[in-house]
Short mmCIF file of C-alpha atoms in Angstrom, two decimals:
data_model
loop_
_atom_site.label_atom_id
_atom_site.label_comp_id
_atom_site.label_asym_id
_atom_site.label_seq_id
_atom_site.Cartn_x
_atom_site.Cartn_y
_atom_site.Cartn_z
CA UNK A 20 69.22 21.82 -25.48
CA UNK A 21 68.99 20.47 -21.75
CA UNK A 22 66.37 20.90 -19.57
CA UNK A 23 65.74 21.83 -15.69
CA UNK A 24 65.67 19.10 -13.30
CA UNK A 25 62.87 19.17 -11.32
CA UNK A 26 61.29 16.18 -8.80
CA UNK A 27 58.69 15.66 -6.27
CA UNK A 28 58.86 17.20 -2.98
CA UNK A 29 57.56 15.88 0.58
CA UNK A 30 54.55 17.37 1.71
CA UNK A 31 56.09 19.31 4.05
CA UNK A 32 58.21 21.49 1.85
CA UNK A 33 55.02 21.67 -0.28
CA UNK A 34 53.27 23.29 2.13
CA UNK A 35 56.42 25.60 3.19
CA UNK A 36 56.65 26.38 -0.14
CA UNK A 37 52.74 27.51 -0.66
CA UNK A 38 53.48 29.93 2.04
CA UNK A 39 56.66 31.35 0.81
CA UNK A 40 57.33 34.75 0.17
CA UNK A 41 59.18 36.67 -3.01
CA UNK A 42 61.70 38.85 -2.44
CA UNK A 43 63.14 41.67 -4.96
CA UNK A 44 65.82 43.29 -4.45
CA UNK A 45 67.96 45.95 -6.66
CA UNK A 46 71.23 46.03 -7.99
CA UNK A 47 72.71 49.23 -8.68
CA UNK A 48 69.49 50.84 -9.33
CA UNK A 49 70.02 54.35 -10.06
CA UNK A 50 73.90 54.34 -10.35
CA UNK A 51 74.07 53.72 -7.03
CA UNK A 52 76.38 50.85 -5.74
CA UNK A 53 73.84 49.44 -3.72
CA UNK A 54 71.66 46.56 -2.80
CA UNK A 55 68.09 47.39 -2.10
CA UNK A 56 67.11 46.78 0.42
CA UNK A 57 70.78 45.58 1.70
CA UNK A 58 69.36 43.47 4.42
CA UNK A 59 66.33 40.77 4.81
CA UNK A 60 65.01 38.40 6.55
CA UNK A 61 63.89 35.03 5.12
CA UNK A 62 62.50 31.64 5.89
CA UNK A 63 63.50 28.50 4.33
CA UNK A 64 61.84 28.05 0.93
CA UNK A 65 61.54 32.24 0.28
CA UNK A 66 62.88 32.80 -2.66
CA UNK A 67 65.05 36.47 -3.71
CA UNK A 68 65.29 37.92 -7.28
CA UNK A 69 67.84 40.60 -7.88
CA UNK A 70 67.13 43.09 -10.91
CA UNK A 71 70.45 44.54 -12.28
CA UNK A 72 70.71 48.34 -13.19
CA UNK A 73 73.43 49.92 -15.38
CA UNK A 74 76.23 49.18 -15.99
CA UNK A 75 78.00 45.69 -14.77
CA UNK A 76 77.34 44.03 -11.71
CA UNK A 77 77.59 40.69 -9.89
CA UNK A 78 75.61 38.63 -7.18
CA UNK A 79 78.54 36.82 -5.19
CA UNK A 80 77.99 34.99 -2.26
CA UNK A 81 80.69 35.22 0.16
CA UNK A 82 81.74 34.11 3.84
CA UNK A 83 81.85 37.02 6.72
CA UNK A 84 85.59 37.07 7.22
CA UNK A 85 86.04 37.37 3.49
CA UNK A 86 83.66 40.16 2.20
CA UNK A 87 84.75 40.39 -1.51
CA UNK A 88 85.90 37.21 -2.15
CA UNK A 89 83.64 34.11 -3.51
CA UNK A 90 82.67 31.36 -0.78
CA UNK A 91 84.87 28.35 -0.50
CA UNK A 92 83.53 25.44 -1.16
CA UNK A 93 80.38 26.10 -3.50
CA UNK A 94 78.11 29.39 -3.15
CA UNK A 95 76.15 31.40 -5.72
CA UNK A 96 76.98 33.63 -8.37
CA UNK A 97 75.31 35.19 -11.17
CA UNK A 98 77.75 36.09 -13.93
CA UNK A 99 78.09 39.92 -14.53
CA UNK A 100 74.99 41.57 -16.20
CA UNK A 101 75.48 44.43 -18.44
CA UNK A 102 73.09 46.83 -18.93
CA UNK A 103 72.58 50.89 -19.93
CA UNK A 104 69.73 52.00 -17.65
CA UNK A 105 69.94 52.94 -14.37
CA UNK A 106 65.97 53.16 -14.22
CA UNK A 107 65.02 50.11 -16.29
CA UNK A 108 65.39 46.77 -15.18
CA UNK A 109 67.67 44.62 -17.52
CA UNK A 110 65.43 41.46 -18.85
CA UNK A 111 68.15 39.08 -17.25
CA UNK A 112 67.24 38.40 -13.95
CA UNK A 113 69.14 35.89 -10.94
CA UNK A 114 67.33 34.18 -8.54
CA UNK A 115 67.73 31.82 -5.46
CA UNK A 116 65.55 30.15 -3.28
CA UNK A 117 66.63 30.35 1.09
CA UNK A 118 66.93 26.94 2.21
CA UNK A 119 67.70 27.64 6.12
CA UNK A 120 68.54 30.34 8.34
CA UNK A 121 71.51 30.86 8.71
CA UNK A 122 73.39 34.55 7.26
CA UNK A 123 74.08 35.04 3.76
CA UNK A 124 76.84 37.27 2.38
CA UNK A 125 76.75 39.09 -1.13
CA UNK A 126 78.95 41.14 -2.83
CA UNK A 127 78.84 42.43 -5.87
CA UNK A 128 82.29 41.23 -7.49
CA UNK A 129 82.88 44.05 -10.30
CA UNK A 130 86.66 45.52 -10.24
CA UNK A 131 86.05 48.56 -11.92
CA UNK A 132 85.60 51.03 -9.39
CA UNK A 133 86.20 48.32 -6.61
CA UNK A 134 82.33 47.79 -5.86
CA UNK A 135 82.50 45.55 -3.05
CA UNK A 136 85.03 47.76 -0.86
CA UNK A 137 82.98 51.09 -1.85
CA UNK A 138 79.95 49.21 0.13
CA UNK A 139 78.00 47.35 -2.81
CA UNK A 140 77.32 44.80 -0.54
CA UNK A 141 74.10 42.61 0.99
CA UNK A 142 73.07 40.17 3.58
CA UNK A 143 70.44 37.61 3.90
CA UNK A 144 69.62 37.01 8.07
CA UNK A 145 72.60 39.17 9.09
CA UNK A 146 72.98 39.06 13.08
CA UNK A 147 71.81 41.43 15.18
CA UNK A 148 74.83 41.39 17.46
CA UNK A 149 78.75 40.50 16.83
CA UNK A 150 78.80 39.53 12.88
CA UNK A 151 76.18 42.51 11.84
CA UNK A 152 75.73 43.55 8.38
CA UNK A 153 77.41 46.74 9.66
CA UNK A 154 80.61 44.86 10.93
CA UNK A 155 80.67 43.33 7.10
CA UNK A 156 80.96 46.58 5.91
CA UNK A 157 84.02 47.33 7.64
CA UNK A 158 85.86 44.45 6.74
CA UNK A 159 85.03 45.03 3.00
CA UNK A 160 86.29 48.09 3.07
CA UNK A 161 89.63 47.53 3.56
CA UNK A 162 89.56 43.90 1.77
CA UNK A 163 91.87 43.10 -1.17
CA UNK A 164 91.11 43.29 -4.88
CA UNK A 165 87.78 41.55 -5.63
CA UNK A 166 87.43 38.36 -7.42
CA UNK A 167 84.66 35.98 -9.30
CA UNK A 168 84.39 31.99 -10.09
CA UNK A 169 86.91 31.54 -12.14
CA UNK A 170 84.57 30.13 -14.56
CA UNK A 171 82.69 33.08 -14.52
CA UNK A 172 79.46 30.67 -15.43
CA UNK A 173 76.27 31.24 -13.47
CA UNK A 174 75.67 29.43 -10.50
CA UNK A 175 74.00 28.31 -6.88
CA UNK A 176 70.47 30.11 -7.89
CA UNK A 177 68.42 30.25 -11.66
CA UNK A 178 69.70 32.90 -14.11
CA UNK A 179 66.99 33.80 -16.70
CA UNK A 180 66.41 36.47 -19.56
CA UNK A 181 63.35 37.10 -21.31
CA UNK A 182 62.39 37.64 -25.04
CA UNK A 183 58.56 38.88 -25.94
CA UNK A 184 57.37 36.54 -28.95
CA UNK A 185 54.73 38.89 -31.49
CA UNK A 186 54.65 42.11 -28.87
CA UNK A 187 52.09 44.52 -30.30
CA UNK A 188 51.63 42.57 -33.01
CA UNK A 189 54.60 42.58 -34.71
CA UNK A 190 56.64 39.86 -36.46
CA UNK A 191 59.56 40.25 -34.13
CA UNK A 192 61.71 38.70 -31.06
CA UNK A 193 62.04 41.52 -28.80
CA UNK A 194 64.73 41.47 -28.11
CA UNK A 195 66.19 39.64 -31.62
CA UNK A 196 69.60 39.39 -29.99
CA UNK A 197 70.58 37.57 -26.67
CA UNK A 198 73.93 37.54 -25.14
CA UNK A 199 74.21 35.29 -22.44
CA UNK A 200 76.34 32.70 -20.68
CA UNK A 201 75.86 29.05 -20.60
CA UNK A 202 73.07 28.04 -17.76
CA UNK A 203 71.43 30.97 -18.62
CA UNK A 204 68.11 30.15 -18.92
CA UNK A 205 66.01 31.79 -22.02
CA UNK A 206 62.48 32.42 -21.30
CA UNK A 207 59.91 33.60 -24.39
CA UNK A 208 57.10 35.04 -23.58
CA UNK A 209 53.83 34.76 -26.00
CA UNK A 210 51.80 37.55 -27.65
CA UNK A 211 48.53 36.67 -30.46
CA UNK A 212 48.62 35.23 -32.57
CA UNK A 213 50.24 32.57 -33.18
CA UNK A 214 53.97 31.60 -33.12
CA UNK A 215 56.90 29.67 -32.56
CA UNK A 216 60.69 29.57 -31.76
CA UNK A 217 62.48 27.08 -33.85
CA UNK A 218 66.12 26.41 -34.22
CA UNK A 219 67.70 26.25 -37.66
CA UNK A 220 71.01 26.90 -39.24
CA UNK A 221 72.56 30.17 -40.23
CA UNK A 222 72.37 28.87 -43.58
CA UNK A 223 68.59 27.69 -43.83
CA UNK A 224 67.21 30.08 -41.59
CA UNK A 225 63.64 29.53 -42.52
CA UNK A 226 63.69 25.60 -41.63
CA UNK A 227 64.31 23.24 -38.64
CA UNK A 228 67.50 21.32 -38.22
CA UNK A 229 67.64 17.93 -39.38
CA UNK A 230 66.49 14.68 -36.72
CA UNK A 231 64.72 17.09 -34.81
CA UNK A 232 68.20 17.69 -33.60
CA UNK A 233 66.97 21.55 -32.71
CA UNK A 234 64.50 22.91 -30.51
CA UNK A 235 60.96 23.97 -31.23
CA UNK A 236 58.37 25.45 -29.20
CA UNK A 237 55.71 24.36 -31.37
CA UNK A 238 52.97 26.51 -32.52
CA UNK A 239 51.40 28.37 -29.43
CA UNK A 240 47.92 30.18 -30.60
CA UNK A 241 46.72 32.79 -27.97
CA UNK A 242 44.69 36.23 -27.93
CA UNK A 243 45.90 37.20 -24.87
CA UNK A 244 49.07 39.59 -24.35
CA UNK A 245 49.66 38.59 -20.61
CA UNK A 246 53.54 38.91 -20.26
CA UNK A 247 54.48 35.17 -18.89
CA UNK A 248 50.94 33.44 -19.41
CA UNK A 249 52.40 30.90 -22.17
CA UNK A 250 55.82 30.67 -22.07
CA UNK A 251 58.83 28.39 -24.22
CA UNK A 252 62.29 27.86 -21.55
CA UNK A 253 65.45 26.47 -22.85
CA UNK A 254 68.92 26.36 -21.40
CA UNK A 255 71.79 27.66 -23.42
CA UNK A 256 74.48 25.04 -23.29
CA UNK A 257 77.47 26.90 -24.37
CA UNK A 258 79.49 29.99 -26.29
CA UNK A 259 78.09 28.31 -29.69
CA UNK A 260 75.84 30.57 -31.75
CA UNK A 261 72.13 29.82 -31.60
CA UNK A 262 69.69 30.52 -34.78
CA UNK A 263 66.16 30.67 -33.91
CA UNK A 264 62.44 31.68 -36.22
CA UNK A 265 59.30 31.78 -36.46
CA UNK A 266 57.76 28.76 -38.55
CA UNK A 267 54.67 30.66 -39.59
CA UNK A 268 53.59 30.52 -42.97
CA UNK A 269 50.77 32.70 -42.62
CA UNK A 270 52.94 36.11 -43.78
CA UNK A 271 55.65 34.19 -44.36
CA UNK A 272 57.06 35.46 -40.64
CA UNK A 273 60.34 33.66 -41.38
CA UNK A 274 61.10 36.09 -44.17
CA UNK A 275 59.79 38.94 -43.17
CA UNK A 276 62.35 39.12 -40.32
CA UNK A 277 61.03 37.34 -37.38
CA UNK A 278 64.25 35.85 -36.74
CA UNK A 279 67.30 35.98 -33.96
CA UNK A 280 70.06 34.95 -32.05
CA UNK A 281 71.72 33.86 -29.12
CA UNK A 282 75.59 35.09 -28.45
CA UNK A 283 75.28 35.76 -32.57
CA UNK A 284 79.24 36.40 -33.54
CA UNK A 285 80.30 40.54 -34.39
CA UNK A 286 81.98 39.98 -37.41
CA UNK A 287 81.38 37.51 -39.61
CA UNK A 288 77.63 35.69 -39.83
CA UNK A 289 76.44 38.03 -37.93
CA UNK A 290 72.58 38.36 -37.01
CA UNK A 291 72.04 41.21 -39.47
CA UNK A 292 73.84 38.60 -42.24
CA UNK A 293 71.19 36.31 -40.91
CA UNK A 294 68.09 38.57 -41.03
CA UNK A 295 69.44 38.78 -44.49
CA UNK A 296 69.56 35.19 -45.55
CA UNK A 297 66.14 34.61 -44.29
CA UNK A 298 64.07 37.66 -46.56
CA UNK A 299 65.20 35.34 -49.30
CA UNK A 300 64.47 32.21 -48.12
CA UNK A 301 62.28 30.05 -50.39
CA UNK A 302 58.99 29.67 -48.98
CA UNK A 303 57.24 28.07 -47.10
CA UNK A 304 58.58 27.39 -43.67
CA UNK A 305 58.30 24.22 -41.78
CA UNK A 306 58.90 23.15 -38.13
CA UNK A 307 59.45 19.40 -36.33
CA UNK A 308 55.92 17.86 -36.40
CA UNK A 309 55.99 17.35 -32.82
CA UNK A 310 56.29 19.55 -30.25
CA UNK A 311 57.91 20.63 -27.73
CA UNK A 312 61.62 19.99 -28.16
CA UNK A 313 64.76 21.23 -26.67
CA UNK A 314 62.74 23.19 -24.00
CA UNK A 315 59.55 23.16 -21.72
CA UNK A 316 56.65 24.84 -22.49
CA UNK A 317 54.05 26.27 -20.03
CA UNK A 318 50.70 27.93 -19.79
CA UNK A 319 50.05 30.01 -16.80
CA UNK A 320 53.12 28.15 -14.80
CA UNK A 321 51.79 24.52 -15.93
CA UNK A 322 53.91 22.26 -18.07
CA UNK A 323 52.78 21.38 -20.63
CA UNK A 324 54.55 18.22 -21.68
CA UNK A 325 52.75 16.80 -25.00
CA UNK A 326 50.66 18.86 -27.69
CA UNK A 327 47.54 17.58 -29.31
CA UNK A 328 46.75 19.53 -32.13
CA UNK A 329 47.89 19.83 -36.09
CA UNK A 330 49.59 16.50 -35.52
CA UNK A 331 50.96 17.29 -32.54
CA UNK A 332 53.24 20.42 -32.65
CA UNK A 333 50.16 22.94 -31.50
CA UNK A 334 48.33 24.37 -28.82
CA UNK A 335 45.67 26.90 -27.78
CA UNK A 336 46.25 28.80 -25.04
CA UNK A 337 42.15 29.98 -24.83
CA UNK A 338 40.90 26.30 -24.45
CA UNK A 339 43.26 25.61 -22.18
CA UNK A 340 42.71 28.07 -19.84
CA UNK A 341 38.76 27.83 -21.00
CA UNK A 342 38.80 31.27 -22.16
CA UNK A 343 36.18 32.51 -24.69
CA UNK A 344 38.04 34.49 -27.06
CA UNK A 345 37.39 37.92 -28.94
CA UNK A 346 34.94 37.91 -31.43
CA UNK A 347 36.84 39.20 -35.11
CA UNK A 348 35.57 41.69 -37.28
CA UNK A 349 35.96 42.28 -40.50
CA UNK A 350 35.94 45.70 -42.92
CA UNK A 351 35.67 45.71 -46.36
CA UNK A 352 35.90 50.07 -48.99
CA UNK A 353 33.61 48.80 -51.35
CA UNK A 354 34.14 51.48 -54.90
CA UNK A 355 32.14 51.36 -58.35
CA UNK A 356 30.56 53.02 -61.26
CA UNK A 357 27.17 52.93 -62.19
CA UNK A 358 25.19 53.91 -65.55
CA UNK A 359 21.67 54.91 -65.73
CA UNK A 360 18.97 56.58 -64.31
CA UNK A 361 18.15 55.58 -60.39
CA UNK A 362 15.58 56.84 -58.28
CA UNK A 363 15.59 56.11 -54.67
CA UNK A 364 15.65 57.44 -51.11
CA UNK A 365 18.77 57.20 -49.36
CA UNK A 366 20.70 58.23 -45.90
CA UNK A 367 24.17 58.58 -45.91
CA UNK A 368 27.09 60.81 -46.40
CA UNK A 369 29.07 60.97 -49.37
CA UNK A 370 31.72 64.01 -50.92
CA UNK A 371 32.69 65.27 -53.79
CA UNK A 372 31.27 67.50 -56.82
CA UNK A 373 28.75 66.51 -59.91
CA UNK A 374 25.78 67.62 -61.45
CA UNK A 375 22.31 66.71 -60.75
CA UNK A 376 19.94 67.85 -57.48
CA UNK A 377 19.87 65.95 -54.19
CA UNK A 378 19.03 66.46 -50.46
CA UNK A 379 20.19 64.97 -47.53
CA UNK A 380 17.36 62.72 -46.86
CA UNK A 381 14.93 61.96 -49.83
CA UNK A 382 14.21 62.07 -53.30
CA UNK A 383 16.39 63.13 -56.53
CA UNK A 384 16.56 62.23 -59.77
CA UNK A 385 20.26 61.57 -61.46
CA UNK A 386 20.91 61.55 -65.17
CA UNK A 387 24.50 61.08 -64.59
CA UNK A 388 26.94 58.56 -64.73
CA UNK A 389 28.03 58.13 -60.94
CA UNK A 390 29.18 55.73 -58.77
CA UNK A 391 27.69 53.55 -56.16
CA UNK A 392 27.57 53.40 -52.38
CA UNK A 393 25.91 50.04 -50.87
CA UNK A 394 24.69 50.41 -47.09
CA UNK A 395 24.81 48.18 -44.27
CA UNK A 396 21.56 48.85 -44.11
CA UNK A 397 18.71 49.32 -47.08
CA UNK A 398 15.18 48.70 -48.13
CA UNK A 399 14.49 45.02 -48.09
CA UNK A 400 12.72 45.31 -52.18
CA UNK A 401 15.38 47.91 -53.90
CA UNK A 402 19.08 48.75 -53.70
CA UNK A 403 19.81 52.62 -53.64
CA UNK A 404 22.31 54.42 -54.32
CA UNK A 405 23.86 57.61 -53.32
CA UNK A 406 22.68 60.55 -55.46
CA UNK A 407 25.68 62.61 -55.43
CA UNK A 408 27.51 62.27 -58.42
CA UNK A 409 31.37 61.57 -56.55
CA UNK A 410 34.29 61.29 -57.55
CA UNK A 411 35.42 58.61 -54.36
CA UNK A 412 32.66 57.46 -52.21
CA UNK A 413 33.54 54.87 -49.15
CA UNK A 414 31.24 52.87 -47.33
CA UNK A 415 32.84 50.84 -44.47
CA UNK A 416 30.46 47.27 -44.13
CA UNK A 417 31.54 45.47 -40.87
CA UNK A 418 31.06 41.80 -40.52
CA UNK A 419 31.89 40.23 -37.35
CA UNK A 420 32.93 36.64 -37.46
CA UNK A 421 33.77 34.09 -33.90
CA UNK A 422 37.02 33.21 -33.25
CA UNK A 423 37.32 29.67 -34.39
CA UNK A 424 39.58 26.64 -35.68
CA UNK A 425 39.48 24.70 -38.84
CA UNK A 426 41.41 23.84 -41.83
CA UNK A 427 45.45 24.12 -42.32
CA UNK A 428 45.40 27.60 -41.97
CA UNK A 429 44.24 30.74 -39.65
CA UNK A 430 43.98 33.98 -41.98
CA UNK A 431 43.24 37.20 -40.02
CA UNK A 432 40.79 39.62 -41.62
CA UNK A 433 41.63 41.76 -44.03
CA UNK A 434 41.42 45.47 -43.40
CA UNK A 435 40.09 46.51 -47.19
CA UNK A 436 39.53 44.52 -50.04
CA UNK A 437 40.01 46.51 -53.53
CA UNK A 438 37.93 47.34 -56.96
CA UNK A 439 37.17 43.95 -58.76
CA UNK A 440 36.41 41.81 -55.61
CA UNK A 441 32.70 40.84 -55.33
CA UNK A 442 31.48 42.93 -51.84
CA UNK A 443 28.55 40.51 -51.42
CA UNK A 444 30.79 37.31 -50.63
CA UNK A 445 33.23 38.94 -48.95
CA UNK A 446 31.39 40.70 -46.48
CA UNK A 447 29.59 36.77 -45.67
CA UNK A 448 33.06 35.52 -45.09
CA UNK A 449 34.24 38.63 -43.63
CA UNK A 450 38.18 37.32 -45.04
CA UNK A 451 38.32 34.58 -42.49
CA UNK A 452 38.63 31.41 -44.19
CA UNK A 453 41.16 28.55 -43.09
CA UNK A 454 41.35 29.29 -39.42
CA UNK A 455 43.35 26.67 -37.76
CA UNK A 456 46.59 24.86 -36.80
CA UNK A 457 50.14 24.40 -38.36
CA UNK A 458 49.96 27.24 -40.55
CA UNK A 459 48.06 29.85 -38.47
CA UNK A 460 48.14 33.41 -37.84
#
């Protein structure tokens, strides 16, 4: 996959830049066909985003004298953008950056339902007087048929869609399928816990292409759901179809579906065919050791251009940014039977139906078979137990554990543990052994 170019700029166009402002402006917003606003005014090094509503619609740049057709000689152009809401932003986005002042013409180059000569038109720095924005209008209206690049490839400005990597916890790509042209740029966005986007094959979906020959974000551990704050960018290169998972072994995220595509084919191998191939995948996954490849990763807008953990294909986001994370906690249902006779005081709350006497707080004597309920908290030279003879007690014991790193592995903490396990250990441990890199949760 190629990369962005980027190089160093004078000071001067630093400083231009620090002072720059963002623009946003709407395409079709409502199921209008309309820019909004559908006139500006910029400085060199402002930059404008346009955010595409339903259904199809095009950024063009144009000349004056030729409202709906593209400019001569090199201008922008984002590629149509399909989308069904005319409230909610598509994820694909097209952006340029002003470099002087001079008037810039856009059009929105869609032939169905003639867009540009019904008015779906903008300006960047339109004149006041003679060539106005309003004097554009007219000529668009009675302009010929409409046309685009031939190409019909992005161009002149950065065209980007985004993917959420883990949202809400889940083991998902949201979205799992991208259709976009070449120079698109594909931006995914991290979510805890920890994850990666790795190219593979449609036939070995769980496992990296050979040579390193793919791309791999590496594994990127964070606790933070900050939309952008660690992100993985690569450019799609062309029409061929792109197979992408997650290399976490942890749950086995490969096969349990946290898999996708880019521009996956309708018929055929198909992304649900894929999803398919990868729930029977043989465990476990693997990715390149080294990290990243095919892309750029960054953490709140910085590159980062070499990991240094698990060998080199793993980062964390917290000590980067030098953030203390959440503590964990752990809960353990802890169930029994016990024989005998037991006499003891006891606080608590337990239901069901036996035989014997009891009272809320204090003394009884049982002669029953029942079974126990350990407390977090209890007289320091006895264990009681709950006098009520139950059918199902449950006692919740919390342990709360820091968020560390360690090991080959990074478990979570289990929500219950069941009859058999020993309640002592587990609630020291609190389920959160081999916390760490390469394998981690």
């Amino acid at each position: 996959m190629g990369f962005l170019s980027s190089t160093v700029a004078p000071l001067f166009l630093l400083v231009s830049l620090a002072s720059a402002t963002h623009h946003v402006v709407t395409v079709g917003k409502g199921g209008q066909l309309k820019f909004d606003p559908e006139t500006l005014v910029a400085v060199p090094g402002d930059t404008i985003t346009y955010n595409y509503f339903a259904r199809n619609h095009s950024v063009t740049q144009s000349s004056f004298d030729k409202p709906c057709q593209p400019l001569v000689g090199g201008g922008f152009f984002s590629g149509f953008v399909p989308t069904e809401s005319p409230d909610i932003a598509s994820r694909t986005t097209f952006t340029i950056t002003v470099n002087d002042t001079r008037p810039i013409w856009v059009y929105c180059s869609q032939t169905n339902g003639n867009h540009c000569q019904s008015g779906m038109l903008h300006a960047v720095n339109a004149p006041t007087q003679g060539n106005t924005f309003s004097a554009f209008k007219d000529l668009a209206a009675k302009a010929p048929t409409s046309t685009s690049p031939p190409d019909g490839l992005p161009v002149g400005g950065l065209r980007k869609t985004t993917v959420d990597v883990g949202l809400d916890g889940n083991l998902t790509y949201s979205p799992n399928s991208i259709n976009e042209p070449p120079r698109t740029v594909v931006e995914f966005s991290y979510n805890p816990r920890n994850h990666t986007v790795t190219q593979s094959s449609f036939d070995k979906p769980c496992f990296p292409l050979p040579n390193n020959s793919g791309f791999s974000s590496g594994f990127i551990a964070t606790t933070q759901s900050v939309p952008g704050l660690a992100t993985f960018e690569l450019v799609i290169n062309d029409t061929k179809p792109i197979w992408f998972y997650c290399g976490q072994v942890n749950g086995n995220h490969c096969q349990a579906g946290m898999v996708g595509a880019i521009n996956a084919p309708a018929a055929g191998n198909t992304l649900d065919a894929f999803i398919a191939k990868a729930k029977v995948a043989p465990p476990p996954s693997v990715i390149p050791p080294v990290a990243p490849l095919g892309g750029r990763v960054f953490v709140e807008g910085v590159e980062i251009v070499k990991f240094n953990l698990n060998g080199g294909n793993a980062i964390d986001v917290d000590k980067i940014l030098g953030v203390v994370p959440p503590t964990a906690t752990a809960t353990r249902t802890a169930t029994g039977t016990a024989t005998g006779t037991v006499i003891g005081t006891a606080t608590g709350t337990a239901n069901g139906t036996g035989t014997g006497t009891s009272t809320d707080t204090g003394t009884a004597t049982l002669t029953t078979v029942v079974p126990p309920v350990y407390y977090t908290t209890k007289a320091a030279s006895s264990v009681y137990y709950n006098t009520w003879d139950t059918s199902k007690p449950v006692t919740t014991v919390t342990v709360t554990r820091s968020y560390g790193y360690g090991g080959k592995g990074q478990w979570k903490p289990k929500a219950t543990q069941s009859v058999g396990e020993d309640c002592e250990e587990e609630s020291e441990k609190g389920s959160w052994g081999y916390k760490g890199y390469g394998t981690a949760y």
